[in-house]
């Protein structure tokens, strides 16, 4: 019995990490659209494009949010057995999300934009979940945790995780007349989630 209890909790921890990584990647994909505009200075074009995408994610509606949901549908397979759905996970992680677009620098065909983000850190969510799992393991009945209990502990940890503010620098590269995410874009964006 004890082995089954520990296996369910360990599987829940592995699945939680995979789901959080899927959400961070889905958010990166949502922001990876190319930016183009006729006659706009590049600084203005990049700023307005990033603002537009982040505002939709903050509002949890619009095209960028739809892209996050599409990414979550593809990347969160297996969550349903824990009683967690991809949209609920995304909404819980991004609850309280805010941003401030800062300086945009353009040099030839390369550009960067600084963005100050406030959101829940995946590291903090993971720590809170591990603490909940350990607490449950110490006080749980001998038959252990079923999948729905693991899912409940995970969503509680997500809800309780504190907001953290991080400044990230997103790279863009000019491709023809379109500014596209540059090398290292996804890695830079993942930093807002503490990854």
Coordinates of C-alpha atoms in Angstrom, one line a residue:
X1 CA 0.0 0.0 0.0
X2 CA 2.7 2.5 0.9
X3 CA 4.4 1.9 -2.4
X4 CA 1.2 2.6 -4.4
X5 CA 0.7 5.8 -2.3
X6 CA 4.2 7.0 -3.0
X7 CA 4.0 6.1 -6.7
X8 CA 0.8 8.1 -7.2
X9 CA 2.3 11.1 -5.5
X10 CA 5.6 10.8 -7.5
X11 CA 3.6 10.4 -10.8
X12 CA 1.6 13.5 -9.9
X13 CA 4.9 15.5 -9.3
X14 CA 6.2 14.4 -12.7
X15 CA 3.0 15.2 -14.5
X16 CA 2.7 18.6 -12.7
X17 CA 6.2 19.6 -13.9
X18 CA 5.4 18.5 -17.5
X19 CA 2.1 20.4 -17.4
X20 CA 3.8 23.6 -16.2
X21 CA 6.5 23.3 -18.9
X22 CA 3.7 22.8 -21.5
X23 CA 2.0 26.0 -20.3
X24 CA 5.2 28.1 -20.4
X25 CA 5.9 26.8 -23.9
X26 CA 2.3 27.5 -25.0
X27 CA 2.6 31.1 -23.8
X28 CA 5.9 31.4 -25.7
X29 CA 4.3 30.2 -28.9
X30 CA 1.4 32.6 -28.4
X31 CA 3.8 35.5 -28.4
X32 CA 5.9 34.2 -31.3
X33 CA 3.8 35.8 -34.0
X34 CA 5.6 38.0 -36.5
X35 CA 5.0 41.7 -36.4
X36 CA 4.6 43.7 -39.5
X37 CA 3.2 47.2 -40.2
X38 CA 3.3 49.5 -43.1
X39 CA 5.3 52.7 -42.5
X40 CA 5.5 52.3 -38.7
X41 CA 8.9 52.8 -37.1
X42 CA 10.2 49.5 -35.9
X43 CA 10.3 50.5 -32.2
X44 CA 6.6 51.4 -32.4
X45 CA 5.7 48.3 -34.3
X46 CA 7.4 46.0 -31.9
X47 CA 6.1 47.8 -28.8
X48 CA 2.5 47.7 -30.0
X49 CA 2.7 44.1 -31.1
X50 CA 4.1 42.9 -27.8
X51 CA 1.6 45.0 -25.9
X52 CA -1.3 43.6 -27.9
X53 CA -0.3 40.0 -27.4
X54 CA 0.4 40.4 -23.6
X55 CA -2.9 42.3 -23.1
X56 CA -4.8 39.4 -24.6
X57 CA -3.0 37.0 -22.3
X58 CA -3.7 39.2 -19.3
X59 CA -7.4 39.5 -20.2
X60 CA -7.5 35.7 -20.9
X61 CA -9.3 36.3 -24.2
X62 CA -8.4 37.0 -27.8
X63 CA -6.1 35.5 -30.3
X64 CA -3.0 35.2 -28.1
X65 CA -5.1 33.5 -25.3
X66 CA -6.6 31.1 -28.0
X67 CA -3.0 30.2 -28.9
X68 CA -2.2 29.5 -25.3
X69 CA -5.3 27.3 -25.0
X70 CA -4.4 25.5 -28.2
X71 CA -0.9 24.8 -26.9
X72 CA -2.3 23.6 -23.6
X73 CA -4.7 21.2 -25.3
X74 CA -1.7 19.7 -27.1
X75 CA 0.7 19.7 -24.2
X76 CA -1.4 18.8 -21.2
X77 CA -2.4 15.2 -22.1
X78 CA -2.9 13.1 -19.0
X79 CA -4.0 15.9 -16.7
X80 CA -7.7 14.9 -16.9
X81 CA -7.0 11.7 -14.9
X82 CA -5.9 14.0 -12.1
X83 CA -9.1 16.1 -12.4
X84 CA -7.2 19.0 -13.9
X85 CA -8.0 20.6 -17.3
X86 CA -5.5 22.6 -19.4
X87 CA -7.6 25.8 -19.3
X88 CA -8.0 25.7 -15.5
X89 CA -4.3 25.2 -15.2
X90 CA -3.5 28.1 -17.5
X91 CA -6.0 30.4 -15.7
X92 CA -4.7 29.5 -12.3
X93 CA -1.0 30.1 -13.3
X94 CA -1.8 33.4 -15.0
X95 CA -4.1 34.7 -12.4
X96 CA -2.7 38.1 -11.4
X97 CA -0.5 38.3 -14.5
X98 CA 0.6 41.8 -15.4
X99 CA 3.3 43.4 -17.5
X100 CA 4.9 46.7 -18.5
X101 CA 6.6 47.0 -21.9
X102 CA 9.9 49.0 -21.5
X103 CA 12.6 50.1 -23.8
X104 CA 12.7 48.8 -27.4
X105 CA 16.1 49.0 -29.1
X106 CA 16.6 48.4 -32.8
X107 CA 20.0 48.0 -34.4
X108 CA 19.8 47.2 -38.1
X109 CA 17.9 43.9 -38.5
X110 CA 18.0 43.0 -34.8
X111 CA 15.9 44.4 -31.9
X112 CA 15.2 43.7 -28.3
X113 CA 12.3 44.7 -26.1
X114 CA 12.4 44.8 -22.3
X115 CA 9.3 43.6 -20.5
X116 CA 8.7 43.6 -16.8
X117 CA 6.3 40.8 -16.0
X118 CA 4.5 39.8 -12.8
X119 CA 3.2 36.3 -12.6
X120 CA 3.5 33.1 -10.6
X121 CA 6.9 31.4 -10.8
X122 CA 6.9 27.7 -11.8
X123 CA 9.6 27.1 -9.3
X124 CA 7.4 28.5 -6.5
X125 CA 4.5 26.4 -7.7
X126 CA 6.7 23.3 -7.7
X127 CA 8.0 24.0 -4.2
X128 CA 4.5 24.6 -2.9
X129 CA 3.3 21.4 -4.6
X130 CA 6.2 19.4 -3.2
X131 CA 5.4 20.7 0.3
X132 CA 1.7 19.7 0.0
X133 CA 2.7 16.3 -1.3
X134 CA 5.1 15.7 1.6
X135 CA 2.4 17.0 4.1
X136 CA -0.2 14.7 2.6
X137 CA 2.2 11.7 2.6
X138 CA 2.9 12.2 6.3
X139 CA -0.8 12.5 7.3
X140 CA -2.5 10.4 4.6
X141 CA -4.4 7.2 5.3
X142 CA -2.6 4.0 4.5
X143 CA -4.3 3.5 1.2
X144 CA -2.7 6.7 -0.1
X145 CA -3.6 9.4 -2.6
X146 CA -5.7 8.8 -5.6
X147 CA -5.2 10.8 -8.8
X148 CA -7.9 13.3 -7.9
X149 CA -6.2 14.1 -4.6
X150 CA -2.9 14.7 -6.4
X151 CA -4.7 17.0 -8.8
X152 CA -6.4 18.9 -5.9
X153 CA -3.1 19.4 -4.1
X154 CA -1.5 20.6 -7.4
X155 CA -4.3 23.2 -8.0
X156 CA -4.1 24.3 -4.4
X157 CA -0.4 24.9 -4.7
X158 CA -1.0 26.8 -7.9
X159 CA -3.6 29.1 -6.3
X160 CA -1.4 29.8 -3.3
X161 CA 1.8 30.5 -5.2
X162 CA 3.0 34.1 -4.8
X163 CA 3.4 36.6 -7.7
X164 CA 6.9 37.4 -8.7
X165 CA 8.2 40.3 -10.9
X166 CA 10.9 39.7 -13.4
X167 CA 12.4 41.8 -16.2
X168 CA 13.0 39.8 -19.4
X169 CA 14.6 40.9 -22.7
X170 CA 12.9 39.5 -25.8
X171 CA 15.0 39.4 -29.1
X172 CA 13.5 40.1 -32.5
X173 CA 15.0 39.8 -36.0
X174 CA 13.9 41.4 -39.2
X175 CA 12.8 38.9 -41.9
X176 CA 11.9 40.8 -45.0
X177 CA 9.4 43.3 -43.7
X178 CA 8.3 41.3 -40.7
X179 CA 9.9 41.4 -37.2
X180 CA 10.0 37.8 -35.9
X181 CA 11.1 36.3 -32.6
X182 CA 14.9 36.0 -32.7
X183 CA 17.3 33.4 -31.4
X184 CA 16.7 32.7 -27.7
X185 CA 13.1 34.1 -27.7
X186 CA 11.5 31.2 -26.0
X187 CA 14.2 30.9 -23.4
X188 CA 13.9 34.6 -22.6
X189 CA 10.2 34.3 -22.3
X190 CA 10.4 31.3 -20.0
X191 CA 12.3 33.5 -17.5
X192 CA 9.1 35.2 -16.6
X193 CA 7.9 31.9 -15.2
X194 CA 11.2 31.4 -13.3
X195 CA 12.4 28.7 -15.7

